[in-house]
């Protein structure tokens, strides 16, 4: 048998087994969200909010308990009554962490659970409750799955397919994490210990990855919120999506270099194996790749069910977003996007442009500003 066919068969079995285990774990019964009315301090760090983000910040939040909603930004945006603005213009490399640390130093938080949610997330009462409940019960950190909705073009479908219907969904990543849990910083609930650790991460670009890693090293729990963090999508381009996930791949390589090679091996094997199967003309390899397609499509549908917002008042996402159509193969678009980003990261210099600024990446996810003549230097 051709060595490439043997290699392809082994790769297919490994990737298929990985998907089958993830599917089995995702089929387990989920724990219901424990009702809570604990007082909540909701922080929304943002530098220059877009029109969509302003819409998200203005959404009413029907949380049953006491809630203070605070937007942190250098300039005061248009906000409705009941949403507070706190001027914050940090000098830290990671401006999001800088915003949050300033708020924690400035605002009273005794007796309140602190939530940090990005401005591109449409926050609901269910999400607040889902994030606050585990922290109130003793978890060190809670996190929600970023769930893009409203996808229109091909690039949007690829982004939604990647984050909702592939192994790169943070729900799938959570059930398959062997050590420190995969955490997305778009929506977090912070315990006192998490806030203490966050203070040392102002120079990290992947503060969520590093925070999870440090908490895990101390034997502390990270809980996944069952309510998704719904992210309404604005129309995007393939180049913008590629740049975004190339940055994610660079951050992964910097923070967890041991996991970086698993991206093509386990997370994006389908397209290379389809090409290899077509070139080799092997019936055995074709059958194996067909089996991989089947199990990954089943995984995609399970993740779609878990991430689809329910009708108003039924819990997950509070009815945000249209019904999901044509998703059977969108996971293939997502894998194509992630594979492209991985390949691009291989030849990309170790620097990223993030929140309008350029940084050099260092070991452990640390970053330092790159000062250029065009930016006027340090002055």
CSV table of N, CA, C and O in Angstrom, one decimal, residues 166-233:
chain,number,residue,atom,x,y,z
A,166,UNK,N,-17.7,23.8,14.3
A,166,UNK,CA,-16.5,23.0,14.2
A,166,UNK,C,-15.9,22.8,15.6
A,166,UNK,O,-16.4,23.2,16.6
A,167,UNK,N,-14.8,22.1,15.6
A,167,UNK,CA,-14.0,21.8,16.8
A,167,UNK,C,-13.5,23.1,17.4
A,167,UNK,O,-13.1,23.1,18.6
A,168,UNK,N,-13.5,24.2,16.7
A,168,UNK,CA,-13.0,25.5,17.2
A,168,UNK,C,-14.1,26.2,17.9
A,168,UNK,O,-13.9,27.3,18.5
A,169,UNK,N,-15.3,25.7,18.0
A,169,UNK,CA,-16.4,26.2,18.8
A,169,UNK,C,-15.9,26.0,20.3
A,169,UNK,O,-15.3,25.0,20.7
A,170,UNK,N,-16.0,27.1,21.1
A,170,UNK,CA,-15.5,27.0,22.4
A,170,UNK,C,-16.3,26.0,23.3
A,170,UNK,O,-15.8,25.6,24.3
A,171,UNK,N,-17.5,25.6,22.8
A,171,UNK,CA,-18.2,24.6,23.5
A,171,UNK,C,-17.5,23.2,23.3
A,171,UNK,O,-17.3,22.4,24.2
A,172,UNK,N,-17.0,23.0,22.0
A,172,UNK,CA,-16.3,21.7,21.8
A,172,UNK,C,-14.9,21.8,22.4
A,172,UNK,O,-14.4,20.8,22.9
A,173,UNK,N,-14.3,22.9,22.3
A,173,UNK,CA,-12.9,23.1,23.0
A,173,UNK,C,-13.0,22.8,24.5
A,173,UNK,O,-12.1,22.2,25.1
A,174,UNK,N,-14.1,23.3,25.1
A,174,UNK,CA,-14.2,23.1,26.5
A,174,UNK,C,-14.3,21.6,26.9
A,174,UNK,O,-13.7,21.2,27.9
A,175,UNK,N,-15.1,20.8,26.2
A,175,UNK,CA,-15.3,19.4,26.6
A,175,UNK,C,-14.1,18.6,26.2
A,175,UNK,O,-13.9,17.5,26.8
A,176,UNK,N,-13.2,19.1,25.3
A,176,UNK,CA,-12.0,18.3,24.9
A,176,UNK,C,-10.8,18.8,25.6
A,176,UNK,O,-9.7,18.3,25.3
A,177,UNK,N,-10.8,19.8,26.4
A,177,UNK,CA,-9.6,20.3,27.1
A,177,UNK,C,-9.1,19.3,28.1
A,177,UNK,O,-9.9,19.0,29.0
A,178,UNK,N,-7.9,18.9,28.0
A,178,UNK,CA,-7.3,18.0,28.9
A,178,UNK,C,-6.7,18.7,30.1
A,178,UNK,O,-6.6,18.1,31.2
A,179,UNK,N,-6.2,19.9,30.0
A,179,UNK,CA,-5.7,20.7,31.1
A,179,UNK,C,-6.5,21.9,31.3
A,179,UNK,O,-7.6,21.9,31.7
A,180,UNK,N,-5.8,23.1,31.2
A,180,UNK,CA,-6.5,24.3,31.4
A,180,UNK,C,-7.6,24.5,30.3
A,180,UNK,O,-7.3,24.2,29.1
A,181,UNK,N,-8.7,24.9,30.7
A,181,UNK,CA,-9.9,25.0,29.8
A,181,UNK,C,-9.7,26.1,28.8
A,181,UNK,O,-9.0,27.2,29.1
A,182,UNK,N,-10.2,25.9,27.6
A,182,UNK,CA,-10.1,27.0,26.6
A,182,UNK,C,-11.2,28.0,27.0
A,182,UNK,O,-12.3,27.7,27.2
A,183,UNK,N,-10.8,29.2,27.0
A,183,UNK,CA,-11.6,30.3,27.4
A,183,UNK,C,-11.6,31.4,26.4
A,183,UNK,O,-10.6,31.8,25.9
A,184,UNK,N,-12.8,31.9,26.1
A,184,UNK,CA,-12.9,33.1,25.2
A,184,UNK,C,-13.2,34.3,26.1
A,184,UNK,O,-14.2,34.3,26.9
A,185,UNK,N,-12.5,35.4,26.0
A,185,UNK,CA,-12.6,36.5,26.9
A,185,UNK,C,-13.8,37.5,26.5
A,185,UNK,O,-13.9,38.5,27.1
A,186,UNK,N,-14.6,37.1,25.5
A,186,UNK,CA,-15.7,38.0,25.2
A,186,UNK,C,-16.7,38.1,26.3
A,186,UNK,O,-17.4,39.1,26.4
A,187,UNK,N,-16.9,37.1,27.1
A,187,UNK,CA,-17.9,37.2,28.2
A,187,UNK,C,-17.3,36.3,29.4
A,187,UNK,O,-17.2,35.1,29.3
A,188,UNK,N,-17.0,37.0,30.5
A,188,UNK,CA,-16.4,36.3,31.6
A,188,UNK,C,-17.0,36.8,32.9
A,188,UNK,O,-17.5,37.9,33.0
A,189,UNK,N,-17.1,35.8,33.8
A,189,UNK,CA,-17.5,36.1,35.2
A,189,UNK,C,-16.2,35.9,36.1
A,189,UNK,O,-15.6,34.9,36.0
A,190,UNK,N,-15.8,36.9,36.9
A,190,UNK,CA,-14.6,36.9,37.6
A,190,UNK,C,-14.8,36.8,39.1
A,190,UNK,O,-15.5,37.5,39.7
A,191,UNK,N,-14.1,35.8,39.7
A,191,UNK,CA,-14.0,35.7,41.1
A,191,UNK,C,-12.9,36.6,41.6
A,191,UNK,O,-12.1,37.2,40.8
A,192,UNK,N,-12.8,36.8,43.0
A,192,UNK,CA,-11.7,37.6,43.5
A,192,UNK,C,-10.3,37.1,43.1
A,192,UNK,O,-9.4,37.8,42.8
A,193,UNK,N,-10.2,35.7,43.1
A,193,UNK,CA,-8.9,35.2,42.7
A,193,UNK,C,-8.6,35.5,41.2
A,193,UNK,O,-7.4,35.8,40.9
A,194,UNK,N,-9.6,35.4,40.4
A,194,UNK,CA,-9.4,35.7,39.0
A,194,UNK,C,-9.0,37.2,38.8
A,194,UNK,O,-8.1,37.5,38.0
A,195,UNK,N,-9.6,38.1,39.6
A,195,UNK,CA,-9.3,39.5,39.5
A,195,UNK,C,-7.8,39.7,39.9
A,195,UNK,O,-7.1,40.5,39.4
A,196,UNK,N,-7.4,39.0,40.9
A,196,UNK,CA,-6.0,39.1,41.4
A,196,UNK,C,-5.0,38.6,40.3
A,196,UNK,O,-4.0,39.3,40.0
A,197,UNK,N,-5.3,37.5,39.6
A,197,UNK,CA,-4.5,37.0,38.5
A,197,UNK,C,-4.5,38.0,37.3
A,197,UNK,O,-3.5,38.2,36.7
A,198,UNK,N,-5.7,38.6,37.1
A,198,UNK,CA,-5.8,39.5,35.9
A,198,UNK,C,-4.9,40.7,36.0
A,198,UNK,O,-4.4,41.2,35.0
A,199,UNK,N,-4.6,41.1,37.3
A,199,UNK,CA,-3.7,42.3,37.5
A,199,UNK,C,-2.3,42.0,36.9
A,199,UNK,O,-1.6,43.0,36.6
A,200,UNK,N,-1.9,40.8,36.7
A,200,UNK,CA,-0.6,40.5,36.1
A,200,UNK,C,-0.6,40.2,34.7
A,200,UNK,O,0.5,39.8,34.1
A,201,UNK,N,-1.7,40.5,34.0
A,201,UNK,CA,-1.8,40.1,32.6
A,201,UNK,C,-2.0,41.3,31.7
A,201,UNK,O,-2.4,41.2,30.5
A,202,UNK,N,-1.6,42.5,32.1
A,202,UNK,CA,-1.8,43.7,31.3
A,202,UNK,C,-0.9,43.8,30.1
A,202,UNK,O,-1.1,44.6,29.2
A,203,UNK,N,0.1,42.9,30.1
A,203,UNK,CA,1.0,42.9,28.9
A,203,UNK,C,0.9,41.6,28.1
A,203,UNK,O,1.8,41.3,27.3
A,204,UNK,N,-0.2,40.9,28.3
A,204,UNK,CA,-0.5,39.7,27.5
A,204,UNK,C,-1.6,40.0,26.5
A,204,UNK,O,-2.6,40.6,26.8
A,205,UNK,N,-1.4,39.5,25.3
A,205,UNK,CA,-2.5,39.7,24.3
A,205,UNK,C,-3.6,38.7,24.5
A,205,UNK,O,-4.7,39.0,24.3
A,206,UNK,N,-3.3,37.5,24.9
A,206,UNK,CA,-4.3,36.4,25.1
A,206,UNK,C,-4.5,36.3,26.6
A,206,UNK,O,-4.3,35.2,27.2
A,207,UNK,N,-5.1,37.4,27.2
A,207,UNK,CA,-5.3,37.3,28.7
A,207,UNK,C,-6.2,36.3,29.1
A,207,UNK,O,-6.1,35.7,30.2
A,208,UNK,N,-7.2,35.9,28.2
A,208,UNK,CA,-8.1,34.8,28.6
A,208,UNK,C,-7.4,33.5,28.7
A,208,UNK,O,-7.7,32.7,29.6
A,209,UNK,N,-6.6,33.2,27.7
A,209,UNK,CA,-5.8,31.9,27.7
A,209,UNK,C,-4.9,31.8,29.0
A,209,UNK,O,-4.8,30.8,29.6
A,210,UNK,N,-4.2,32.9,29.2
A,210,UNK,CA,-3.3,32.9,30.3
A,210,UNK,C,-4.0,32.9,31.7
A,210,UNK,O,-3.5,32.2,32.6
A,211,UNK,N,-5.1,33.5,31.8
A,211,UNK,CA,-5.9,33.5,33.0
A,211,UNK,C,-6.4,32.1,33.3
A,211,UNK,O,-6.2,31.6,34.5
A,212,UNK,N,-6.9,31.4,32.3
A,212,UNK,CA,-7.3,30.0,32.5
A,212,UNK,C,-6.1,29.1,32.9
A,212,UNK,O,-6.3,28.3,33.8
A,213,UNK,N,-5.0,29.3,32.3
A,213,UNK,CA,-3.8,28.5,32.6
A,213,UNK,C,-3.4,28.7,34.0
A,213,UNK,O,-3.0,27.8,34.7
A,214,UNK,N,-3.4,30.0,34.5
A,214,UNK,CA,-2.9,30.3,35.8
A,214,UNK,C,-3.9,29.7,36.9
A,214,UNK,O,-3.5,29.2,37.9
A,215,UNK,N,-5.2,29.9,36.6
A,215,UNK,CA,-6.2,29.3,37.5
A,215,UNK,C,-6.1,27.8,37.6
A,215,UNK,O,-6.2,27.2,38.7
A,216,UNK,N,-5.9,27.2,36.5
A,216,UNK,CA,-5.8,25.7,36.4
A,216,UNK,C,-4.6,25.3,37.2
A,216,UNK,O,-4.6,24.2,38.0
A,217,UNK,N,-3.5,26.0,37.1
A,217,UNK,CA,-2.3,25.6,37.9
A,217,UNK,C,-2.5,25.7,39.4
A,217,UNK,O,-1.8,25.0,40.1
A,218,UNK,N,-3.5,26.4,39.8
A,218,UNK,CA,-3.8,26.5,41.2
A,218,UNK,C,-5.0,25.7,41.6
A,218,UNK,O,-5.5,25.8,42.7
A,219,UNK,N,-5.4,24.8,40.7
A,219,UNK,CA,-6.4,23.8,41.0
A,219,UNK,C,-7.8,24.5,41.1
A,219,UNK,O,-8.7,23.9,41.7
A,220,UNK,N,-8.0,25.6,40.4
A,220,UNK,CA,-9.3,26.3,40.5
A,220,UNK,C,-10.1,26.0,39.2
A,220,UNK,O,-9.6,25.7,38.1
A,221,UNK,N,-11.5,26.1,39.4
A,221,UNK,CA,-12.4,25.7,38.4
A,221,UNK,C,-12.7,26.8,37.4
A,221,UNK,O,-12.8,28.0,37.8
A,222,UNK,N,-12.9,26.4,36.1
A,222,UNK,CA,-13.5,27.3,35.1
A,222,UNK,C,-14.8,26.7,34.6
A,222,UNK,O,-14.8,25.5,34.2
A,223,UNK,N,-15.9,27.4,34.8
A,223,UNK,CA,-17.2,26.9,34.4
A,223,UNK,C,-17.7,27.5,33.1
A,223,UNK,O,-17.5,28.7,32.8
A,224,UNK,N,-18.3,26.6,32.2
A,224,UNK,CA,-18.8,27.1,31.0
A,224,UNK,C,-20.3,27.4,31.2
A,224,UNK,O,-21.1,26.6,31.6
A,225,UNK,N,-20.7,28.6,30.8
A,225,UNK,CA,-22.1,29.1,30.9
A,225,UNK,C,-22.9,28.4,29.7
A,225,UNK,O,-22.4,28.4,28.6
A,226,UNK,N,-24.0,27.9,30.1
A,226,UNK,CA,-24.8,27.3,29.0
A,226,UNK,C,-25.5,28.3,28.1
A,226,UNK,O,-25.9,27.9,27.0
A,227,UNK,N,-25.6,29.5,28.5
A,227,UNK,CA,-26.2,30.6,27.6
A,227,UNK,C,-25.1,31.1,26.7
A,227,UNK,O,-24.1,31.6,27.2
A,228,UNK,N,-25.3,31.1,25.4
A,228,UNK,CA,-24.3,31.6,24.5
A,228,UNK,C,-24.1,33.1,24.6
A,228,UNK,O,-25.1,33.9,24.9
A,229,UNK,N,-22.9,33.6,24.3
A,229,UNK,CA,-22.7,35.0,24.1
A,229,UNK,C,-22.9,35.4,22.7
A,229,UNK,O,-22.1,35.2,21.8
A,230,UNK,N,-24.1,35.9,22.4
A,230,UNK,CA,-24.6,36.1,21.0
A,230,UNK,C,-23.9,37.4,20.5
A,230,UNK,O,-23.9,38.4,21.1
A,231,UNK,N,-23.2,37.2,19.3
A,231,UNK,CA,-22.5,38.3,18.6
A,231,UNK,C,-23.2,38.6,17.3
A,231,UNK,O,-22.9,37.8,16.3
A,232,UNK,N,-24.0,39.6,17.2
A,232,UNK,CA,-24.6,40.0,15.9
A,232,UNK,C,-23.5,40.4,14.9
A,232,UNK,O,-22.7,41.3,15.2
A,233,UNK,N,-23.4,39.8,13.7
A,233,UNK,CA,-22.4,40.1,12.8
A,233,UNK,C,-22.7,41.3,11.9
A,233,UNK,O,-23.8,41.4,11.4
